[in-house]
Coordinates of C-alpha atoms and ligand atoms in Angstrom, one line a residue:
Chain K
M1 CA 3.0 10.6 -4.6
W2 CA 6.4 10.8 -6.3
T3 CA 7.0 14.2 -5.0
I4 CA 6.4 13.0 -1.4
G5 CA 8.5 10.0 -2.0
K6 CA 11.4 12.1 -3.4
L7 CA 11.1 14.5 -0.4
T8 CA 11.2 11.6 2.0
V9 CA 14.4 10.3 0.5
K10 CA 15.9 13.7 0.4
E11 CA 15.0 14.3 4.0
M12 CA 16.5 11.1 5.2
I13 CA 19.7 11.8 3.3
S14 CA 19.9 15.4 4.6
K15 CA 19.8 14.3 8.2
R16 CA 22.9 14.0 10.2
I17 CA 21.9 10.5 11.3
F18 CA 22.2 9.4 7.7
L19 CA 25.8 10.4 7.6
I20 CA 26.5 8.8 10.9
T21 CA 24.8 5.6 9.7
I22 CA 26.9 5.5 6.6
I23 CA 30.1 6.0 8.6
M24 CA 29.2 3.4 11.2
T25 CA 28.3 1.0 8.4
L26 CA 31.7 1.5 6.8
I27 CA 33.4 1.0 10.1
F28 CA 31.5 -2.2 10.6
L29 CA 32.4 -3.4 7.1
A30 CA 36.1 -2.6 7.8
L31 CA 36.0 -4.6 11.0
Y32 CA 34.3 -7.5 9.3
G33 CA 36.8 -7.4 6.5
T34 CA 39.7 -7.5 8.9
A35 CA 38.2 -10.3 10.9
I36 CA 37.6 -12.3 7.7
Y37 CA 41.1 -11.6 6.4
F38 CA 42.8 -13.0 9.6
A39 CA 40.4 -15.8 10.0
G40 CA 41.0 -16.8 6.3
K41 CA 44.8 -16.6 6.8
E42 CA 44.7 -18.7 10.0
G43 CA 42.4 -21.2 8.5
A44 CA 44.5 -21.6 5.4
E45 CA 47.6 -22.2 7.5
A46 CA 45.9 -24.6 9.8
G47 CA 44.2 -26.3 6.9
D48 CA 47.6 -27.1 5.3
G49 CA 48.1 -29.9 7.8
G50 CA 45.2 -32.1 7.1
Q51 CA 43.3 -32.9 4.0
G52 CA 40.1 -34.8 3.7
T53 CA 36.6 -34.7 4.8
E54 CA 37.1 -33.5 8.3
A55 CA 39.1 -30.5 7.3
F56 CA 36.6 -29.7 4.6
L57 CA 33.7 -29.9 7.0
M58 CA 35.6 -27.7 9.4
Q59 CA 36.3 -25.1 6.7
Q60 CA 32.7 -25.1 5.5
F61 CA 31.4 -24.8 9.0
V62 CA 33.6 -21.9 10.1
A63 CA 33.2 -20.1 6.8
S64 CA 29.4 -20.3 6.8
Q65 CA 29.3 -19.3 10.4
L66 CA 31.4 -16.2 9.7
L67 CA 29.3 -15.2 6.8
G68 CA 26.2 -15.9 8.8
V69 CA 27.4 -13.6 11.6
G70 CA 28.0 -10.8 9.1
L71 CA 24.7 -11.2 7.5
Y72 CA 22.9 -11.5 10.8
F73 CA 24.3 -8.4 12.1
S74 CA 23.5 -6.6 8.8
S75 CA 20.0 -7.7 9.0
F76 CA 19.8 -6.5 12.5
I77 CA 21.1 -3.0 11.6
T78 CA 18.8 -2.8 8.7
A79 CA 15.9 -3.7 10.8
L80 CA 16.7 -1.1 13.4
L81 CA 17.1 1.5 10.8
A82 CA 13.9 0.5 9.1
I83 CA 12.0 0.7 12.4
M84 CA 13.5 4.0 13.5
S85 CA 12.9 5.7 10.2
S86 CA 9.4 4.5 9.6
V87 CA 7.7 4.9 13.0
S88 CA 7.8 8.7 12.7
A89 CA 6.9 8.8 9.1
I90 CA 3.4 10.1 9.6
S91 CA 3.2 10.8 13.3
G92 CA 6.3 13.1 13.2
E93 CA 4.8 15.2 10.5
V94 CA 1.5 15.4 12.3
S95 CA 2.9 16.4 15.6
S96 CA 5.1 19.1 14.1
H97 CA 2.2 20.3 12.0
Q98 CA 4.4 20.1 8.9
I99 CA 1.9 17.9 7.3
D100 CA -0.7 20.6 7.1
T101 CA 0.8 22.4 4.1
W102 CA 1.4 19.1 2.3
L103 CA -2.0 17.8 2.8
M104 CA -3.8 21.0 1.8
R105 CA -2.4 20.5 -1.7
P106 CA -4.5 18.6 -4.2
I107 CA -3.1 15.3 -3.2
S108 CA -5.0 12.5 -1.5
R109 CA -4.1 11.1 1.9
S110 CA -3.3 7.8 0.2
Q111 CA -0.8 9.4 -2.1
F112 CA 0.9 10.9 0.9
V113 CA 1.1 7.6 2.8
L114 CA 2.3 5.8 -0.3
G115 CA 4.9 8.4 -1.1
K116 CA 6.2 8.2 2.5
F117 CA 6.3 4.4 2.3
L118 CA 7.9 4.2 -1.1
G119 CA 10.6 6.7 -0.2
L120 CA 11.5 4.9 3.0
A121 CA 11.2 1.4 1.5
F122 CA 13.4 2.5 -1.4
L123 CA 16.1 3.8 0.9
L124 CA 16.1 0.9 3.3
I125 CA 16.0 -1.8 0.6
A126 CA 18.8 -0.1 -1.2
Y127 CA 20.7 -0.1 2.1
A128 CA 20.0 -3.7 2.8
I129 CA 21.1 -4.8 -0.7
S130 CA 24.3 -2.8 -0.6
L131 CA 25.1 -4.2 2.9
F132 CA 24.3 -7.8 1.7
F133 CA 26.7 -7.6 -1.2
S134 CA 29.3 -5.8 0.7
I135 CA 29.4 -8.6 3.2
I136 CA 29.3 -11.3 0.5
F137 CA 32.2 -9.7 -1.4
L138 CA 34.2 -9.1 1.7
H139 CA 33.7 -12.6 2.7
Q140 CA 34.4 -14.3 -0.6
G141 CA 37.1 -11.8 -1.6
I142 CA 39.2 -10.9 1.4
G143 CA 38.6 -14.3 3.0
A144 CA 40.4 -15.6 -0.1
E145 CA 40.3 -19.2 -1.1
W146 CA 39.9 -20.7 2.3
M147 CA 36.9 -18.7 3.3
A148 CA 35.1 -18.7 0.0
L149 CA 31.9 -20.7 -0.1
D150 CA 30.5 -22.1 -3.2
I151 CA 27.6 -19.8 -3.9
E152 CA 26.1 -19.4 -7.3
P153 CA 25.0 -16.0 -8.6
F154 CA 21.4 -17.2 -9.0
Q155 CA 21.4 -18.3 -5.4
M156 CA 22.7 -14.9 -4.4
I157 CA 20.0 -13.1 -6.2
K158 CA 17.4 -15.2 -4.6
A159 CA 18.9 -14.7 -1.2
V160 CA 19.2 -11.0 -1.5
S161 CA 15.6 -10.7 -2.6
V162 CA 14.5 -12.5 0.5
F163 CA 16.9 -10.3 2.5
A164 CA 15.2 -7.2 1.1
I165 CA 11.8 -8.4 2.3
Q166 CA 12.7 -7.7 5.8
P167 CA 13.1 -3.9 5.5
F168 CA 10.0 -3.9 3.2
V169 CA 7.9 -5.5 5.9
L170 CA 9.3 -3.4 8.7
V171 CA 8.9 -0.1 6.9
A172 CA 5.3 -1.0 5.9
F173 CA 4.6 -2.0 9.5
G174 CA 6.3 1.1 10.9
V175 CA 4.4 3.4 8.6
L176 CA 1.1 1.6 9.6
L177 CA 1.8 2.2 13.3
S178 CA 2.8 5.8 12.7
T179 CA -0.6 6.6 11.1
R180 CA -2.2 5.9 14.4
M181 CA 0.3 6.2 17.2
T182 CA 2.8 8.7 18.5
T183 CA 6.4 8.1 17.3
L184 CA 7.5 6.8 20.7
N185 CA 4.6 4.3 21.1
A186 CA 5.0 3.1 17.5
G187 CA 8.7 2.6 18.1
I188 CA 8.2 0.6 21.2
V189 CA 5.6 -1.6 19.6
A190 CA 7.7 -2.3 16.6
I191 CA 10.9 -3.1 18.6
I192 CA 9.0 -5.4 21.0
L193 CA 7.5 -7.3 18.1
Y194 CA 10.9 -7.5 16.4
G195 CA 12.3 -8.9 19.6
A196 CA 9.5 -11.4 19.9
A197 CA 10.0 -12.5 16.3
F198 CA 13.7 -13.0 17.1
I199 CA 13.0 -15.1 20.2
G200 CA 10.2 -17.0 18.4
G201 CA 12.8 -17.8 15.7
F202 CA 15.2 -19.0 18.3
I203 CA 12.6 -21.2 20.0
E204 CA 11.7 -22.7 16.7
Q205 CA 15.4 -23.5 16.0
F206 CA 15.8 -24.9 19.4
G207 CA 12.6 -26.9 19.1
A208 CA 13.9 -28.4 15.8
V209 CA 17.1 -29.4 17.4
V210 CA 15.5 -31.2 20.4
E211 CA 12.6 -32.3 18.1
K212 CA 9.8 -30.7 20.1
T213 CA 6.9 -29.9 17.8
S214 CA 5.3 -27.6 20.3
L215 CA 8.3 -25.3 20.4
V216 CA 8.5 -25.3 16.6
N217 CA 4.9 -24.4 16.5
I218 CA 5.4 -21.4 18.8
G219 CA 8.1 -20.2 16.4
I220 CA 5.9 -20.7 13.4
V221 CA 3.0 -18.7 15.1
M222 CA 5.5 -16.0 15.9
S223 CA 6.7 -15.8 12.4
L224 CA 3.1 -15.5 11.2
V225 CA 2.5 -12.6 13.6
F226 CA 5.7 -10.9 12.5
P227 CA 7.4 -12.5 9.6
I228 CA 10.9 -11.0 10.1
D229 CA 13.2 -13.6 11.6
S230 CA 11.8 -16.3 9.3
M231 CA 12.9 -14.2 6.3
Y232 CA 16.4 -14.1 7.6
R233 CA 16.5 -17.8 8.0
K234 CA 14.9 -18.4 4.6
M235 CA 17.7 -16.2 3.2
T236 CA 20.5 -18.3 4.8
I237 CA 19.0 -21.4 3.5
L238 CA 18.8 -20.0 0.0
L239 CA 22.4 -18.9 0.3
F240 CA 24.0 -22.0 1.8
D241 CA 21.8 -24.8 0.7
S242 CA 23.2 -25.9 -2.7
A243 CA 21.8 -29.0 -4.1
D244 CA 25.1 -30.5 -5.1
N245 CA 26.5 -30.0 -1.6
P246 CA 25.5 -32.9 0.6
L247 CA 27.2 -31.2 3.5
S248 CA 25.0 -28.2 3.6
I249 CA 23.2 -29.4 6.7
A250 CA 26.5 -29.4 8.5
Q251 CA 26.8 -25.8 7.8
G252 CA 24.0 -25.0 10.3
G253 CA 24.4 -23.4 13.6
M254 CA 23.2 -20.4 15.5
F255 CA 23.1 -18.1 12.5
T256 CA 21.7 -20.4 9.9
S257 CA 18.6 -22.6 10.0
I258 CA 17.6 -26.0 11.0
S259 CA 13.9 -25.6 10.9
T260 CA 13.3 -24.2 7.5
P261 CA 10.6 -21.8 6.5
G262 CA 8.9 -22.8 3.3
N263 CA 8.5 -20.8 0.1
I264 CA 5.0 -20.1 1.2
M265 CA 6.4 -18.1 4.1
V266 CA 8.1 -15.8 1.6
W267 CA 4.9 -15.0 -0.1
Y268 CA 3.2 -14.6 3.3
A269 CA 5.8 -12.0 4.3
V270 CA 5.3 -10.1 1.0
L271 CA 1.6 -10.1 1.4
Y272 CA 2.0 -9.1 5.0
G273 CA 3.9 -6.0 4.0
A274 CA 1.5 -5.2 1.2
A275 CA -1.4 -5.6 3.6
A276 CA 0.3 -3.2 6.1
V277 CA 0.5 -0.6 3.3
V278 CA -3.1 -1.0 2.4
F279 CA -4.1 -0.7 6.1
S280 CA -2.0 2.4 6.5
I281 CA -3.8 4.1 3.7
Y282 CA -7.1 3.1 5.1
S283 CA -6.1 4.0 8.6
F284 CA -5.0 7.5 7.6
K285 CA -7.8 8.3 5.2
N286 CA -10.2 9.9 7.6
R287 CA -8.0 10.8 10.4
D288 CA -7.8 14.4 11.8
V289 CA -4.3 15.8 11.6
Chain B
M1 CA -20.7 31.3 -7.8
D2 CA -19.7 31.4 -4.2
V3 CA -16.1 30.8 -3.6
I4 CA -16.7 29.3 -0.2
Q5 CA -20.0 28.0 1.0
T6 CA -20.9 26.1 4.1
K7 CA -24.2 24.8 5.4
S8 CA -24.3 24.1 9.2
L9 CA -20.7 23.0 9.0
T10 CA -19.6 21.6 12.4
K11 CA -16.4 20.2 13.8
T12 CA -16.2 19.3 17.4
Y13 CA -13.6 17.3 19.2
D14 CA -15.5 14.6 21.0
G15 CA -18.4 16.9 21.3
K16 CA -16.4 19.7 22.8
G17 CA -14.7 22.8 21.5
G18 CA -14.3 23.3 17.8
I19 CA -16.9 25.2 15.9
S20 CA -20.6 24.5 15.3
D21 CA -23.2 25.2 12.8
V22 CA -21.5 27.6 10.5
T23 CA -23.5 28.7 7.5
L24 CA -21.8 31.2 5.3
S25 CA -21.0 32.1 1.8
V26 CA -18.1 34.1 0.6
G27 CA -18.1 35.8 -2.8
E28 CA -15.4 36.4 -5.3
G29 CA -12.8 39.1 -5.0
I30 CA -13.2 40.1 -1.4
V31 CA -11.3 39.9 1.8
Y32 CA -13.4 38.0 4.3
G33 CA -12.6 38.4 7.9
F34 CA -13.2 35.5 10.3
L35 CA -12.9 37.3 13.6
G36 CA -12.9 36.1 17.1
P37 CA -10.9 35.7 20.3
N38 CA -8.4 32.8 20.7
G39 CA -10.1 29.5 21.1
S40 CA -13.3 30.5 19.3
G41 CA -12.8 27.9 16.6
K42 CA -11.4 29.9 13.7
S43 CA -8.5 27.5 12.9
T44 CA -10.8 24.5 13.3
F45 CA -13.1 26.0 10.7
V46 CA -10.4 26.6 8.2
R47 CA -8.7 23.3 8.8
T48 CA -12.0 21.5 8.3
L49 CA -12.5 23.4 5.0
L50 CA -9.1 22.2 3.8
G51 CA -9.8 18.6 4.6
L52 CA -7.3 18.4 7.4
L53 CA -10.1 17.7 9.9
Q54 CA -13.1 15.6 9.3
P55 CA -16.3 17.5 9.8
T56 CA -18.7 16.1 12.4
G57 CA -21.7 17.7 10.7
G58 CA -23.0 19.8 7.8
E59 CA -21.4 20.4 4.5
G60 CA -19.0 22.7 2.8
Y61 CA -17.9 23.6 -0.7
I62 CA -14.9 25.4 -2.1
L63 CA -15.5 26.7 -5.7
G64 CA -18.4 24.3 -5.9
E65 CA -16.4 21.2 -4.9
P66 CA -17.2 19.4 -1.7
I67 CA -14.6 19.8 0.9
G68 CA -12.3 16.9 1.6
T69 CA -11.8 16.1 -2.1
T70 CA -8.6 16.8 -3.9
K71 CA -10.4 18.8 -6.4
S72 CA -11.6 21.2 -3.8
R73 CA -8.0 22.0 -3.0
E74 CA -6.8 22.7 -6.5
Q75 CA -7.2 26.4 -6.5
V76 CA -6.4 27.0 -2.8
G77 CA -3.6 28.5 -0.9
Y78 CA -3.1 28.3 2.9
L79 CA -0.9 29.8 5.5
P80 CA -1.4 27.8 8.7
E81 CA -1.4 29.4 12.1
L82 CA 1.2 27.0 13.4
F83 CA 3.4 27.2 10.3
R84 CA 6.3 24.8 10.3
Y85 CA 8.1 24.0 7.2
P86 CA 10.7 21.2 6.7
D87 CA 13.8 23.0 8.0
W88 CA 16.2 21.0 6.1
L89 CA 15.0 22.6 2.8
T90 CA 16.0 26.0 1.6
G91 CA 13.2 28.4 1.0
K92 CA 13.5 27.9 -2.7
Q93 CA 13.5 24.1 -2.5
L94 CA 10.3 24.3 -0.4
L95 CA 8.6 26.3 -3.1
E96 CA 9.9 24.0 -5.8
S97 CA 8.4 21.0 -4.0
H98 CA 5.1 22.8 -3.6
A99 CA 5.1 23.8 -7.2
E100 CA 5.5 20.1 -8.1
L101 CA 2.6 19.2 -5.9
C102 CA 0.5 21.9 -7.5
K103 CA 1.5 20.6 -10.9
I104 CA 2.8 23.9 -12.0
P105 CA 4.3 23.1 -15.4
A106 CA 8.1 22.8 -15.1
R107 CA 8.8 25.6 -17.5
Q108 CA 6.9 28.1 -15.5
R109 CA 8.1 27.0 -12.1
S110 CA 11.3 29.0 -11.6
R111 CA 9.7 32.2 -12.9
R112 CA 6.7 31.9 -10.7
I113 CA 8.9 31.1 -7.7
E114 CA 10.9 34.3 -8.3
E115 CA 7.6 36.2 -8.6
V116 CA 6.2 35.1 -5.3
I117 CA 9.5 35.5 -3.5
E118 CA 9.5 39.1 -4.7
L119 CA 5.9 39.6 -3.6
V120 CA 6.5 38.5 0.0
G121 CA 9.7 40.5 0.3
M122 CA 12.1 37.5 0.6
A123 CA 14.2 38.3 -2.5
G124 CA 17.8 37.4 -1.9
R125 CA 17.1 35.3 1.2
E126 CA 15.3 32.4 -0.4
T127 CA 18.5 30.3 -0.8
G128 CA 19.0 30.0 2.9
R129 CA 17.9 26.9 4.8
I130 CA 14.6 27.3 6.6
S131 CA 16.3 26.1 9.8
G132 CA 18.2 29.5 9.7
F133 CA 15.0 31.5 9.2
S134 CA 13.6 33.8 11.8
K135 CA 9.9 33.3 12.6
G136 CA 9.1 36.3 10.5
M137 CA 11.0 34.9 7.5
S138 CA 9.3 31.6 7.9
Q139 CA 5.9 33.3 7.9
R140 CA 6.9 35.2 4.7
I141 CA 8.0 32.0 3.0
G142 CA 4.7 30.5 4.1
L143 CA 2.9 33.3 2.5
A144 CA 4.9 32.7 -0.7
C145 CA 3.8 29.1 -0.5
A146 CA 0.2 30.1 0.0
I147 CA 0.1 32.2 -3.2
L148 CA 2.5 30.1 -5.3
N149 CA -0.1 28.3 -7.4
D150 CA -1.9 31.6 -8.1
P151 CA -4.9 30.3 -6.2
K152 CA -8.4 31.7 -6.4
V153 CA -8.9 31.5 -2.7
I154 CA -6.3 32.0 0.0
F155 CA -6.8 31.1 3.6
L156 CA -4.6 33.0 6.0
D157 CA -4.7 31.9 9.6
E158 CA -3.3 34.7 11.8
P159 CA -0.9 35.7 9.1
T160 CA 0.9 38.4 11.0
S161 CA 1.4 36.6 14.3
A162 CA 5.2 36.6 13.8
L163 CA 5.6 39.8 12.0
D164 CA 6.7 43.3 13.1
P165 CA 4.7 46.3 12.2
I166 CA 6.3 46.7 8.8
G167 CA 5.6 43.1 8.1
R168 CA 2.0 43.5 9.1
K169 CA 1.6 46.3 6.7
D170 CA 3.2 44.2 4.0
V171 CA 0.7 41.5 4.6
R172 CA -2.1 44.0 4.5
D173 CA -0.9 45.3 1.2
L174 CA -0.5 41.8 -0.1
M175 CA -4.1 41.0 0.8
V176 CA -5.3 44.2 -0.9
Y177 CA -3.2 43.3 -4.0
L178 CA -4.7 39.8 -4.1
R179 CA -8.2 41.2 -3.8
D180 CA -7.5 43.6 -6.6
Q181 CA -6.5 40.6 -8.7
G182 CA -10.0 39.2 -8.1
K183 CA -8.8 36.6 -5.5
T184 CA -10.7 35.8 -2.4
V185 CA -8.9 36.1 0.8
F186 CA -10.2 34.3 3.9
L187 CA -8.6 35.9 6.9
N188 CA -8.6 34.4 10.4
S189 CA -7.8 36.9 13.0
H190 CA -8.3 37.9 16.6
L191 CA -6.8 41.3 15.9
L192 CA -9.7 43.6 15.2
Y193 CA -7.7 46.4 13.7
E194 CA -6.2 43.9 11.2
V195 CA -9.6 42.9 10.0
E196 CA -10.9 46.5 10.1
S197 CA -8.4 47.9 7.6
V198 CA -8.9 45.3 4.9
C199 CA -12.0 43.3 5.3
D200 CA -15.1 43.8 3.2
N201 CA -17.2 41.2 5.0
V202 CA -16.8 39.5 8.3
S203 CA -18.1 36.8 10.5
I204 CA -17.7 37.4 14.2
V205 CA -17.2 34.1 16.1
H206 CA -17.3 33.5 19.8
Q207 CA -17.1 30.2 21.6
G208 CA -17.5 28.1 18.5
E209 CA -20.5 30.0 17.1
I210 CA -21.1 32.8 14.7
V211 CA -22.6 35.8 16.5
A212 CA -22.8 38.2 13.6
Q213 CA -22.2 38.2 9.9
G214 CA -22.2 40.9 7.3
A215 CA -20.5 43.8 5.7
W216 CA -17.9 45.3 8.0
R217 CA -19.2 48.8 7.6
E218 CA -22.7 47.8 8.8
L219 CA -21.5 45.7 11.7
M220 CA -19.4 48.7 12.8
M221 CA -22.4 51.1 12.9
T222 CA -23.8 49.5 16.0
E223 CA -22.3 52.0 18.4
A224 CA -22.2 55.2 16.3
Q225 CA -21.3 58.3 18.2
V226 CA -20.6 61.8 17.1
E227 CA -18.8 64.6 18.7
I228 CA -20.2 68.0 18.1
V229 CA -18.9 71.4 19.2
T230 CA -21.5 74.1 19.4
A231 CA -21.3 77.9 20.1
G232 CA -22.4 79.1 23.5
T233 CA -22.5 77.3 26.8
G234 CA -26.2 76.9 27.4
A235 CA -28.4 73.9 26.8
V236 CA -29.0 72.8 23.2
Q237 CA -32.1 71.4 21.8
F238 CA -31.2 68.1 20.1
P239 CA -33.6 66.4 17.7
P240 CA -35.9 63.9 19.4
F241 CA -34.4 60.9 17.8
I242 CA -31.2 61.4 19.8
K243 CA -31.8 59.2 22.8
S244 CA -28.8 60.1 24.9
W245 CA -26.0 62.6 25.0
Q246 CA -23.3 63.7 27.3
K247 CA -22.0 67.2 27.8
G248 CA -18.3 67.5 27.6
N249 CA -16.1 70.4 28.6
E250 CA -16.7 74.1 27.8
E251 CA -13.9 76.1 26.3
E252 CA -13.8 79.7 25.0
G253 CA -17.5 79.9 24.9
R254 CA -18.0 76.6 23.1
T255 CA -19.4 73.4 24.3
R256 CA -18.4 69.9 23.4
W257 CA -21.1 67.2 23.2
I258 CA -21.0 63.4 22.6
L259 CA -24.2 62.1 21.0
Q260 CA -25.2 58.5 20.9
L261 CA -26.7 57.6 17.5
E262 CA -28.8 54.8 16.3
D263 CA -27.3 55.2 12.9
E264 CA -24.3 57.0 11.5
R265 CA -26.4 58.2 8.7
D266 CA -28.4 60.4 11.0
I267 CA -25.5 62.9 11.3
P268 CA -26.8 65.3 8.5
K269 CA -30.2 65.3 10.0
I270 CA -28.8 66.5 13.3
L271 CA -26.9 69.3 11.6
H272 CA -30.0 70.3 9.8
H273 CA -32.0 70.3 13.0
L274 CA -29.3 72.4 14.8
S275 CA -29.0 74.9 12.1
S276 CA -32.7 75.4 11.8
G277 CA -32.7 76.0 15.6
K278 CA -30.0 78.7 15.0
V279 CA -27.3 76.8 16.8
D280 CA -23.8 77.4 15.4
V281 CA -21.8 74.2 14.9
H282 CA -18.1 74.5 14.9
E283 CA -17.0 70.9 14.7
V284 CA -18.6 67.6 13.8
K285 CA -16.5 64.4 14.3
P286 CA -17.9 60.9 14.0
I287 CA -16.3 58.8 16.7
T288 CA -15.3 55.4 15.5
P289 CA -16.4 53.1 18.2
H290 CA -13.9 51.0 20.1
L291 CA -13.5 47.8 18.2
E292 CA -13.6 45.7 21.3
D293 CA -16.9 47.4 22.1
V294 CA -18.4 46.5 18.7
F295 CA -17.3 43.0 19.3
M296 CA -18.8 42.7 22.7
H297 CA -21.9 44.3 21.4
W298 CA -22.5 41.5 19.0
V299 CA -21.5 38.8 21.5
N300 CA -23.9 40.2 24.1
R301 CA -26.7 40.5 21.6
K302 CA -26.3 36.9 20.6
K303 CA -26.4 35.9 24.3
E304 CA -29.5 38.0 24.9
S305 CA -31.3 36.5 22.0
A306 CA -30.3 33.0 23.1
Y307 CA -31.7 33.8 26.5
V308 CA -34.9 34.9 25.0
D309 CA -35.0 31.9 22.7
N310 CA -34.5 29.6 25.7
R311 CA -37.5 31.0 27.4
Ligands
ADP401 N1 -7.1 18.8 18.6 C1 -8.0 19.3 19.4 N2 -8.5 18.5 20.4 C2 -9.4 19.0 21.3 N3 -9.9 20.3 21.3 C3 -9.4 21.1 20.4 C4 -8.4 20.7 19.4 N4 -8.1 21.8 18.7 C5 -8.8 22.8 19.1 N5 -9.6 22.4 20.2 C6 -10.5 23.3 20.9 O1 -11.4 23.9 20.0 C7 -11.6 25.2 20.3 C8 -11.3 26.0 19.0 O2 -9.9 26.0 18.8 P1 -9.3 26.8 17.6 O3 -10.0 26.4 16.3 O4 -7.8 26.6 17.6 O5 -9.6 28.3 17.9 P2 -8.9 29.6 17.3 O6 -8.2 29.3 16.0 O7 -10.1 30.5 17.1 O8 -8.0 30.2 18.3 C9 -10.8 25.6 21.5 O9 -11.6 25.6 22.6 C10 -9.8 24.4 21.5 O10 -9.5 24.2 22.9
MG402 MG1 -6.4 29.7 15.6

């Protein structure tokens, strides 16, 4: 299992796409940093004029929006990478017949699937966590005083943990699909579900704003079917919602949350991922390769 | 104990193709040929034994362990027909990964890897990436992989498909070397001459069924012929057990005959008969039958018996 896991990690790293991803990520971070830098400077200059609640509200809103944008985009790239790398995990090896020489070794099918999953999950979670902290540090650091939000370390830990659930679920789900489908089909299914989860999340937010329970329910059902978007929203709440900040609601907006997923949703997502792993093992057990 | 044993092992794809009802046992220290044209089910059979395919019927054992279990694969090596290895690894890294999977103790790994690289004639080229390997080199590294864990039984599925004549000879030598070490080699091949030169026992398969099984020598004796050159140009009295013969050309007062035999072992009796009939014999040459003919002989025989059975 560990050998397969190690090989999976090495394979990903050795691919050209890995290098491209790293470079593109750095470019993204550089752009984000630049944007934050200028926004922070402008904000500080504009903020000099007025003191008081209004200015403070304004600052909090803009700053959390900008952080929200950065994190949302990060979660989006992570999701895409998680889907792309996992939907071929098994099916790719089967169709190229490379799997034959691994599976003829004295390892079980479940060890193979677990190894693949662990390797991919490790990489994607590592990527998600680095991206998360890069964004936070850029935002809090380069954004300087004006940009900085009051986020406690413990809050950050909680938020990043929830942020990491997303690649975990997506990798588990992608691997599950790839035990049964061709790479292309699995990719299409995963992307569509991801899109549906995104729209479901949006409908839920919208429903909460206009106070329509049926819309909220649609969103909730969608996040049960594919608990991805709900994890992003839970993360933003953990990050922005400090108890001693009565204005936290005001920080909302497109990239943060109004209708809030409960803690139970977090456990649901973790179980969902774990179940996907169990099902992949089961699904691959007696399959012809 | 039999190294490989199957009882009515069957693997069909939705009821079609594949291979059906294979019962065989392969002993230790031999090269066993699994011989048949393309599409006859050879690869299916081996892949079922290795647990890559789920049998649809019957049972199979490798070294006494039921197929499909991890234990049954502990002492096994395999070179697939469609060999593809992760091309981002170097040859050596590939072998290292496999050594890890086979749980070869870390201390012995590098020495064993060097050994097998030497054995398959890849020394000096093992540090290149597999993506830069020719098909022949990939096949050699595949062979190295197959024998890496010093397995008791090695499955080779068309092991020379990508090799040149020298490579083919190397593989043949390797098989003989393995057999001499007491290993069992299970060779899938559609090339009769490949099987002929090394196999002790064979199964002949055709359209997913075994049509003949046994020692290669015995299976080959089906169509024994002998060429005899006698003095004189007249008729010769052959022993009554020779059912048919053909007269060949006459040269310098000698005549060439081709005799159809029931059994190769009859040759001394013929000579005895001729010499007691005062016929001078200048030349005796057993004719090895055309391999394709032997093959067709068994296929046809199976068909005939099936025809009789069906009536
Ligand atoms: N995955 C598969 N699905 C359906 N039919 C298959 C599959 N693999 C092989 N077959 C069929 O099974 C038969 C045996 O194939 P194979 O075992 O590859 O033969 P060989 O190795 O002797 O050339 C062929 O008729 C082939 O078409
Ligand atoms: Mg074949």
